[in-house]
mmCIF file of C-alpha atoms in Angstrom:
data_model
loop_
_atom_site.group_PDB
_atom_site.id
_atom_site.type_symbol
_atom_site.label_atom_id
_atom_site.label_comp_id
_atom_site.label_asym_id
_atom_site.label_seq_id
_atom_site.Cartn_x
_atom_site.Cartn_y
_atom_site.Cartn_z
ATOM 1 C CA UNK A 1 12.559 33.138 116.369
ATOM 2 C CA UNK A 2 11.545 31.771 112.969
ATOM 3 C CA UNK A 3 8.519 33.127 111.152
ATOM 4 C CA UNK A 4 5.349 31.059 111.112
ATOM 5 C CA UNK A 5 5.023 28.952 107.947
ATOM 6 C CA UNK A 6 2.531 30.205 105.396
ATOM 7 C CA UNK A 7 -0.478 27.871 105.493
ATOM 8 C CA UNK A 8 -1.279 25.920 102.350
ATOM 9 C CA UNK A 9 -4.711 26.591 100.838
ATOM 10 C CA UNK A 10 -6.337 23.624 99.057
ATOM 11 C CA UNK A 11 -6.655 23.800 95.278
ATOM 12 C CA UNK A 12 -10.033 24.850 93.874
ATOM 13 C CA UNK A 13 -11.161 21.280 93.186
ATOM 14 C CA UNK A 14 -11.124 20.627 96.939
ATOM 15 C CA UNK A 15 -13.757 23.341 97.356
ATOM 16 C CA UNK A 16 -16.221 21.588 95.042
ATOM 17 C CA UNK A 17 -17.682 19.046 97.451
ATOM 18 C CA UNK A 18 -18.032 21.422 100.456
ATOM 19 C CA UNK A 19 -19.898 23.859 98.235
ATOM 20 C CA UNK A 20 -22.061 21.094 96.792
ATOM 21 C CA UNK A 21 -23.041 19.867 100.270
ATOM 22 C CA UNK A 22 -23.699 23.400 101.524
ATOM 23 C CA UNK A 23 -25.982 24.234 98.607
ATOM 24 C CA UNK A 24 -27.785 20.916 99.049
ATOM 25 C CA UNK A 25 -28.538 21.861 102.661
ATOM 26 C CA UNK A 26 -29.925 25.229 101.553
ATOM 27 C CA UNK A 27 -32.378 24.604 98.688
ATOM 28 C CA UNK A 28 -33.292 28.287 98.596
ATOM 29 C CA UNK A 29 -29.666 29.148 97.834
ATOM 30 C CA UNK A 30 -27.054 31.172 99.707
ATOM 31 C CA UNK A 31 -25.162 34.425 99.198
ATOM 32 C CA UNK A 32 -21.791 33.813 97.579
ATOM 33 C CA UNK A 33 -19.921 35.429 100.472
ATOM 34 C CA UNK A 34 -21.579 33.004 102.905
ATOM 35 C CA UNK A 35 -20.658 30.074 100.650
ATOM 36 C CA UNK A 36 -17.016 31.231 100.633
ATOM 37 C CA UNK A 37 -16.866 31.150 104.427
ATOM 38 C CA UNK A 38 -18.727 27.851 104.775
ATOM 39 C CA UNK A 39 -16.370 26.127 102.337
ATOM 40 C CA UNK A 40 -13.359 27.580 104.149
ATOM 41 C CA UNK A 41 -14.787 26.309 107.463
ATOM 42 C CA UNK A 42 -15.321 22.836 106.013
ATOM 43 C CA UNK A 43 -11.715 22.759 104.780
ATOM 44 C CA UNK A 44 -10.380 23.954 108.129
ATOM 45 C CA UNK A 45 -8.820 27.191 106.906
ATOM 46 C CA UNK A 46 -7.598 29.366 109.772
ATOM 47 C CA UNK A 47 -7.553 33.165 109.920
ATOM 48 C CA UNK A 48 -4.021 33.371 108.509
ATOM 49 C CA UNK A 49 -4.950 31.262 105.485
ATOM 50 C CA UNK A 50 -7.973 33.440 104.832
ATOM 51 C CA UNK A 51 -5.788 36.535 104.698
ATOM 52 C CA UNK A 52 -3.642 35.322 101.798
ATOM 53 C CA UNK A 53 -4.013 37.251 98.574
ATOM 54 C CA UNK A 54 -3.413 36.256 94.968
ATOM 55 C CA UNK A 55 -0.033 37.374 93.640
ATOM 56 C CA UNK A 56 -1.863 40.181 91.839
ATOM 57 C CA UNK A 57 -3.301 41.354 95.151
ATOM 58 C CA UNK A 58 -6.724 41.525 93.532
ATOM 59 C CA UNK A 59 -8.574 38.939 95.643
ATOM 60 C CA UNK A 60 -8.284 36.634 98.639
ATOM 61 C CA UNK A 61 -7.073 33.217 97.499
ATOM 62 C CA UNK A 62 -9.739 31.144 99.241
ATOM 63 C CA UNK A 63 -12.543 33.262 97.772
ATOM 64 C CA UNK A 64 -10.987 32.980 94.314
ATOM 65 C CA UNK A 65 -10.794 29.188 94.589
ATOM 66 C CA UNK A 66 -14.329 28.907 95.947
ATOM 67 C CA UNK A 67 -15.488 30.975 92.979
ATOM 68 C CA UNK A 68 -13.752 28.661 90.511
ATOM 69 C CA UNK A 69 -15.254 25.635 92.259
ATOM 70 C CA UNK A 70 -18.726 27.105 91.821
ATOM 71 C CA UNK A 71 -17.902 27.880 88.193
ATOM 72 C CA UNK A 72 -17.268 24.151 87.699
ATOM 73 C CA UNK A 73 -20.582 23.230 89.338
ATOM 74 C CA UNK A 74 -22.322 25.683 87.009
ATOM 75 C CA UNK A 75 -20.624 24.232 83.942
ATOM 76 C CA UNK A 76 -21.687 20.747 85.038
ATOM 77 C CA UNK A 77 -25.276 22.020 85.241
ATOM 78 C CA UNK A 78 -25.450 21.353 88.983
ATOM 79 C CA UNK A 79 -25.667 24.947 90.217
ATOM 80 C CA UNK A 80 -26.651 28.363 88.968
ATOM 81 C CA UNK A 81 -26.654 32.070 89.893
ATOM 82 C CA UNK A 82 -30.324 33.094 89.640
ATOM 83 C CA UNK A 83 -29.297 36.603 90.652
ATOM 84 C CA UNK A 84 -26.083 38.443 91.289
ATOM 85 C CA UNK A 85 -24.073 37.077 94.208
ATOM 86 C CA UNK A 86 -26.517 34.220 94.887
ATOM 87 C CA UNK A 87 -25.673 30.509 94.429
ATOM 88 C CA UNK A 88 -28.301 27.753 94.221
ATOM 89 C CA UNK A 89 -28.434 24.127 93.100
ATOM 90 C CA UNK A 90 -30.350 23.292 89.949
ATOM 91 C CA UNK A 91 -32.782 20.380 89.741
ATOM 92 C CA UNK A 92 -29.950 18.328 88.203
ATOM 93 C CA UNK A 93 -27.755 19.317 91.133
ATOM 94 C CA UNK A 94 -30.331 18.152 93.657
ATOM 95 C CA UNK A 95 -30.628 14.820 91.855
ATOM 96 C CA UNK A 96 -26.853 14.476 91.760
ATOM 97 C CA UNK A 97 -26.570 15.020 95.519
ATOM 98 C CA UNK A 98 -29.391 12.564 96.204
ATOM 99 C CA UNK A 99 -27.574 9.935 94.152
ATOM 100 C CA UNK A 100 -24.197 10.667 95.805
ATOM 101 C CA UNK A 101 -24.962 10.816 99.509
ATOM 102 C CA UNK A 102 -21.451 9.705 100.503
ATOM 103 C CA UNK A 103 -18.196 11.558 99.907
ATOM 104 C CA UNK A 104 -17.294 11.944 96.249
ATOM 105 C CA UNK A 105 -14.407 9.881 94.941
ATOM 106 C CA UNK A 106 -11.279 11.523 93.566
ATOM 107 C CA UNK A 107 -12.412 10.527 90.078
ATOM 108 C CA UNK A 108 -15.820 12.158 90.528
ATOM 109 C CA UNK A 109 -14.253 15.383 91.789
ATOM 110 C CA UNK A 110 -11.828 15.342 88.850
ATOM 111 C CA UNK A 111 -14.749 14.914 86.464
ATOM 112 C CA UNK A 112 -16.542 17.922 87.922
ATOM 113 C CA UNK A 113 -13.329 19.959 87.967
ATOM 114 C CA UNK A 114 -12.123 19.244 84.447
ATOM 115 C CA UNK A 115 -14.736 17.628 82.206
ATOM 116 C CA UNK A 116 -17.006 20.633 81.655
ATOM 117 C CA UNK A 117 -14.467 23.419 81.099
ATOM 118 C CA UNK A 118 -15.689 24.058 77.556
ATOM 119 C CA UNK A 119 -19.373 24.087 78.527
ATOM 120 C CA UNK A 120 -21.003 27.453 77.861
ATOM 121 C CA UNK A 121 -22.809 28.973 80.827
ATOM 122 C CA UNK A 122 -25.864 30.363 79.050
ATOM 123 C CA UNK A 123 -28.093 27.704 80.576
ATOM 124 C CA UNK A 124 -27.664 24.725 82.926
ATOM 125 C CA UNK A 125 -26.866 21.343 81.397
ATOM 126 C CA UNK A 126 -29.950 19.137 81.641
ATOM 127 C CA UNK A 127 -28.175 15.835 82.258
ATOM 128 C CA UNK A 128 -26.482 14.835 85.487
ATOM 129 C CA UNK A 129 -22.719 14.997 85.731
ATOM 130 C CA UNK A 130 -20.910 11.760 84.930
ATOM 131 C CA UNK A 131 -21.109 8.831 87.303
ATOM 132 C CA UNK A 132 -17.941 7.293 88.664
ATOM 133 C CA UNK A 133 -18.557 4.018 86.862
ATOM 134 C CA UNK A 134 -19.340 5.372 83.412
ATOM 135 C CA UNK A 135 -16.822 8.209 83.068
ATOM 136 C CA UNK A 136 -13.239 7.826 82.042
ATOM 137 C CA UNK A 137 -10.466 9.284 84.149
ATOM 138 C CA UNK A 138 -9.651 12.841 83.145
ATOM 139 C CA UNK A 139 -6.351 12.983 81.304
ATOM 140 C CA UNK A 140 -4.730 16.383 80.893
ATOM 141 C CA UNK A 141 -2.696 16.653 77.684
ATOM 142 C CA UNK A 142 0.948 17.638 77.954
ATOM 143 C CA UNK A 143 1.257 21.258 76.900
ATOM 144 C CA UNK A 144 4.012 23.841 76.847
ATOM 145 C CA UNK A 145 3.893 26.631 79.458
ATOM 146 C CA UNK A 146 2.849 29.063 76.711
ATOM 147 C CA UNK A 147 -0.005 26.768 75.693
ATOM 148 C CA UNK A 148 -1.112 26.346 79.309
ATOM 149 C CA UNK A 149 -1.004 30.109 79.752
ATOM 150 C CA UNK A 150 -3.146 30.609 76.666
ATOM 151 C CA UNK A 151 -5.679 28.035 77.857
ATOM 152 C CA UNK A 152 -5.801 29.627 81.301
ATOM 153 C CA UNK A 153 -6.402 33.089 79.848
ATOM 154 C CA UNK A 154 -9.175 31.748 77.627
ATOM 155 C CA UNK A 155 -10.784 30.024 80.602
ATOM 156 C CA UNK A 156 -10.650 33.231 82.634
ATOM 157 C CA UNK A 157 -12.199 35.117 79.722
ATOM 158 C CA UNK A 158 -15.104 32.641 79.499
ATOM 159 C CA UNK A 159 -15.714 32.956 83.238
ATOM 160 C CA UNK A 160 -15.690 36.772 83.046
ATOM 161 C CA UNK A 161 -18.109 36.717 80.101
ATOM 162 C CA UNK A 162 -20.469 34.476 82.093
ATOM 163 C CA UNK A 163 -20.232 36.760 85.131
ATOM 164 C CA UNK A 164 -20.906 39.807 82.969
ATOM 165 C CA UNK A 165 -24.064 38.177 81.596
ATOM 166 C CA UNK A 166 -25.252 37.532 85.161
ATOM 167 C CA UNK A 167 -24.464 41.141 86.117
ATOM 168 C CA UNK A 168 -26.125 42.650 83.041
ATOM 169 C CA UNK A 169 -29.336 40.868 83.993
ATOM 170 C CA UNK A 170 -29.451 42.927 87.226
ATOM 171 C CA UNK A 171 -28.861 46.475 85.942
ATOM 172 C CA UNK A 172 -31.652 48.927 85.182
ATOM 173 C CA UNK A 173 -32.750 49.504 81.566
ATOM 174 C CA UNK A 174 -31.478 53.105 81.754
ATOM 175 C CA UNK A 175 -28.053 51.995 82.989
ATOM 176 C CA UNK A 176 -27.900 49.341 80.291
ATOM 177 C CA UNK A 177 -28.591 51.910 77.582
ATOM 178 C CA UNK A 178 -25.791 54.115 78.923
ATOM 179 C CA UNK A 179 -23.456 51.125 79.138
ATOM 180 C CA UNK A 180 -24.080 50.257 75.496
ATOM 181 C CA UNK A 181 -23.253 53.807 74.404
ATOM 182 C CA UNK A 182 -20.092 53.769 76.550
ATOM 183 C CA UNK A 183 -19.059 50.548 74.816
ATOM 184 C CA UNK A 184 -19.752 51.868 71.323
ATOM 185 C CA UNK A 185 -17.736 54.987 72.086
ATOM 186 C CA UNK A 186 -14.854 52.866 73.408
ATOM 187 C CA UNK A 187 -15.038 50.930 70.135
ATOM 188 C CA UNK A 188 -14.423 54.161 68.215
ATOM 189 C CA UNK A 189 -17.902 55.421 67.373
ATOM 190 C CA UNK A 190 -18.253 59.179 67.751
ATOM 191 C CA UNK A 191 -15.402 61.669 67.990
ATOM 192 C CA UNK A 192 -16.153 62.169 71.690
ATOM 193 C CA UNK A 193 -18.603 60.819 74.254
ATOM 194 C CA UNK A 194 -20.959 63.770 73.691
ATOM 195 C CA UNK A 195 -21.547 62.459 70.173
ATOM 196 C CA UNK A 196 -23.418 59.491 71.675
ATOM 197 C CA UNK A 197 -26.800 60.529 73.049
ATOM 198 C CA UNK A 198 -29.208 58.394 75.084
ATOM 199 C CA UNK A 199 -32.817 59.024 74.120
ATOM 200 C CA UNK A 200 -34.481 55.917 75.581
ATOM 201 C CA UNK A 201 -37.689 56.299 77.544
ATOM 202 C CA UNK A 202 -41.393 56.627 76.934
ATOM 203 C CA UNK A 203 -42.070 57.836 73.437
ATOM 204 C CA UNK A 204 -38.619 56.918 72.181
ATOM 205 C CA UNK A 205 -40.123 55.370 69.015
ATOM 206 C CA UNK A 206 -37.937 52.304 69.411
ATOM 207 C CA UNK A 207 -34.680 54.296 69.532
ATOM 208 C CA UNK A 208 -32.555 54.235 72.709
ATOM 209 C CA UNK A 209 -29.430 56.011 71.469
ATOM 210 C CA UNK A 210 -28.118 58.117 68.616
ATOM 211 C CA UNK A 211 -24.475 58.234 67.519
ATOM 212 C CA UNK A 212 -23.185 61.116 65.403
ATOM 213 C CA UNK A 213 -20.353 59.775 63.268
ATOM 214 C CA UNK A 214 -19.213 63.221 62.156
ATOM 215 C CA UNK A 215 -18.898 66.595 63.838
ATOM 216 C CA UNK A 216 -21.938 68.067 62.057
ATOM 217 C CA UNK A 217 -24.160 65.075 62.773
ATOM 218 C CA UNK A 218 -24.845 64.441 59.112
ATOM 219 C CA UNK A 219 -24.261 60.697 59.473
ATOM 220 C CA UNK A 220 -25.863 58.890 62.372
ATOM 221 C CA UNK A 221 -26.236 55.389 63.785
ATOM 222 C CA UNK A 222 -29.379 54.587 65.759
ATOM 223 C CA UNK A 223 -29.214 52.157 68.665
ATOM 224 C CA UNK A 224 -31.735 50.012 70.469
ATOM 225 C CA UNK A 225 -30.493 48.406 73.703
ATOM 226 C CA UNK A 226 -32.759 45.872 75.403
ATOM 227 C CA UNK A 227 -31.959 44.087 78.652
ATOM 228 C CA UNK A 228 -34.121 41.040 77.976
ATOM 229 C CA UNK A 229 -34.324 37.565 79.451
ATOM 230 C CA UNK A 230 -36.303 36.078 76.574
ATOM 231 C CA UNK A 231 -35.153 35.608 73.007
ATOM 232 C CA UNK A 232 -35.703 38.572 70.689
ATOM 233 C CA UNK A 233 -37.983 37.669 67.803
ATOM 234 C CA UNK A 234 -38.617 38.945 64.300
ATOM 235 C CA UNK A 235 -41.422 41.363 65.330
ATOM 236 C CA UNK A 236 -39.025 43.348 67.527
ATOM 237 C CA UNK A 237 -36.439 43.614 64.747
ATOM 238 C CA UNK A 238 -39.126 44.625 62.246
ATOM 239 C CA UNK A 239 -40.326 47.315 64.670
ATOM 240 C CA UNK A 240 -36.760 48.603 64.997
ATOM 241 C CA UNK A 241 -36.430 48.644 61.211
ATOM 242 C CA UNK A 242 -39.644 50.645 61.045
ATOM 243 C CA UNK A 243 -38.297 53.099 63.632
ATOM 244 C CA UNK A 244 -35.183 53.568 61.501
ATOM 245 C CA UNK A 245 -37.335 54.232 58.444
ATOM 246 C CA UNK A 246 -39.257 56.821 60.445
ATOM 247 C CA UNK A 247 -35.978 58.613 61.126
ATOM 248 C CA UNK A 248 -34.831 58.165 57.506
ATOM 249 C CA UNK A 249 -31.837 56.369 59.008
ATOM 250 C CA UNK A 250 -29.603 53.985 57.107
ATOM 251 C CA UNK A 251 -27.717 52.395 60.013
ATOM 252 C CA UNK A 252 -28.954 50.727 63.181
ATOM 253 C CA UNK A 253 -27.568 48.480 65.910
ATOM 254 C CA UNK A 254 -29.838 46.276 68.039
ATOM 255 C CA UNK A 255 -28.125 45.037 71.206
ATOM 256 C CA UNK A 256 -29.620 42.643 73.750
ATOM 257 C CA UNK A 257 -28.464 40.671 76.769
ATOM 258 C CA UNK A 258 -30.223 37.565 75.436
ATOM 259 C CA UNK A 259 -30.274 36.113 71.914
ATOM 260 C CA UNK A 260 -32.252 36.168 68.664
ATOM 261 C CA UNK A 261 -34.596 33.716 66.992
ATOM 262 C CA UNK A 262 -33.660 32.306 63.599
ATOM 263 C CA UNK A 263 -36.459 34.387 62.045
ATOM 264 C CA UNK A 264 -35.057 37.579 63.585
ATOM 265 C CA UNK A 265 -31.586 36.804 62.230
ATOM 266 C CA UNK A 266 -33.005 36.030 58.789
ATOM 267 C CA UNK A 267 -34.910 39.319 58.690
ATOM 268 C CA UNK A 268 -31.820 41.332 59.680
ATOM 269 C CA UNK A 269 -29.858 39.627 56.917
ATOM 270 C CA UNK A 270 -32.571 40.394 54.367
ATOM 271 C CA UNK A 271 -32.368 44.164 54.871
ATOM 272 C CA UNK A 272 -29.459 46.574 54.788
ATOM 273 C CA UNK A 273 -28.014 48.586 57.616
ATOM 274 C CA UNK A 274 -28.999 46.536 60.704
ATOM 275 C CA UNK A 275 -26.476 44.803 62.953
ATOM 276 C CA UNK A 276 -27.621 42.450 65.731
ATOM 277 C CA UNK A 277 -25.475 41.902 68.838
ATOM 278 C CA UNK A 278 -26.470 39.168 71.306
ATOM 279 C CA UNK A 279 -25.522 38.874 74.970
ATOM 280 C CA UNK A 280 -22.452 36.668 74.515
ATOM 281 C CA UNK A 281 -21.000 38.945 71.844
ATOM 282 C CA UNK A 282 -21.828 42.007 73.944
ATOM 283 C CA UNK A 283 -20.015 40.599 76.969
ATOM 284 C CA UNK A 284 -17.056 39.656 74.784
ATOM 285 C CA UNK A 285 -16.861 43.208 73.417
ATOM 286 C CA UNK A 286 -17.004 44.569 76.971
ATOM 287 C CA UNK A 287 -14.006 42.391 77.852
ATOM 288 C CA UNK A 288 -12.097 43.405 74.709
ATOM 289 C CA UNK A 289 -12.671 47.127 75.268
ATOM 290 C CA UNK A 290 -12.589 47.032 79.099
ATOM 291 C CA UNK A 291 -16.045 48.428 79.755
ATOM 292 C CA UNK A 292 -17.110 47.300 83.225
ATOM 293 C CA UNK A 293 -13.971 45.148 83.233
ATOM 294 C CA UNK A 294 -10.474 45.771 84.550
ATOM 295 C CA UNK A 295 -7.377 44.045 83.229
ATOM 296 C CA UNK A 296 -3.791 43.787 84.364
ATOM 297 C CA UNK A 297 -0.643 43.496 82.301
ATOM 298 C CA UNK A 298 0.962 40.071 82.487
ATOM 299 C CA UNK A 299 4.701 40.118 81.831
ATOM 300 C CA UNK A 300 5.958 36.897 80.254
ATOM 301 C CA UNK A 301 9.784 36.833 80.256
ATOM 302 C CA UNK A 302 11.719 35.698 77.200
ATOM 303 C CA UNK A 303 15.426 35.847 76.500
ATOM 304 C CA UNK A 304 16.299 38.617 74.014
ATOM 305 C CA UNK A 305 18.556 36.715 71.634
ATOM 306 C CA UNK A 306 19.422 39.870 69.677
ATOM 307 C CA UNK A 307 20.906 41.427 72.806
ATOM 308 C CA UNK A 308 23.538 38.692 73.030
ATOM 309 C CA UNK A 309 24.640 38.900 69.410
ATOM 310 C CA UNK A 310 28.214 40.221 69.186
#
């Protein structure tokens, strides 16, 4: 008796329209796990298909592809994640659905799948995604396997950075302060983790952490870690500079989940000893140093020419 054939799971672009229609029917948004199942239902995936794992074994394939489909809707400005694990159409997304009541054409799906890959996910795009009549067909350039691999890894990195920013917005201030110190230690600051002390709380005088760079604690770096939604302005950086002066400190790092105004950046550049780290750079450093992030080794085979030399 022959084994049952392994069912084929549609590529991620096929998940885009089912997700779009689901989110349109639920203006208040839906949990991501519910969206995964609804998209799988719409595509007719049976129980066997839903049990298939990625080759890495890290995730179910259909959930992975639904996640990438939602990533594309976010990059097109049509959807967003207002909180962790929650998907919801933006105003642009609602307009897009209202203007495209019928099934999307292959060209429209291709536009959503491929035309916004390089769009940063810090905020939704204000304009609607391209219309079928005014957008050119997406043409993928011919690239070597190594080039395609590099592009894929970069795309995965951007998606992880965006997910980290969403996640950081949900953690408590105390956890965020500890996370920042964990990251700085992983980056090589302090001989051991005990050299990085969290002091945030009421009466912290604008200092959330202290790093001893040497065993005796003669040289220190002072840290302020703020999990903010709004942009950090010059007054906050000036206050941090004043807190450093109060400690007679020469080095300080201000880290936030958001960004900085031009005036804040200018002030930091006008004084010595202050480094500003915004949310995108923070998430990138977390990826590089694997803080809150796991990574797997990818083995790329290549013939060892030296081995065959006689």
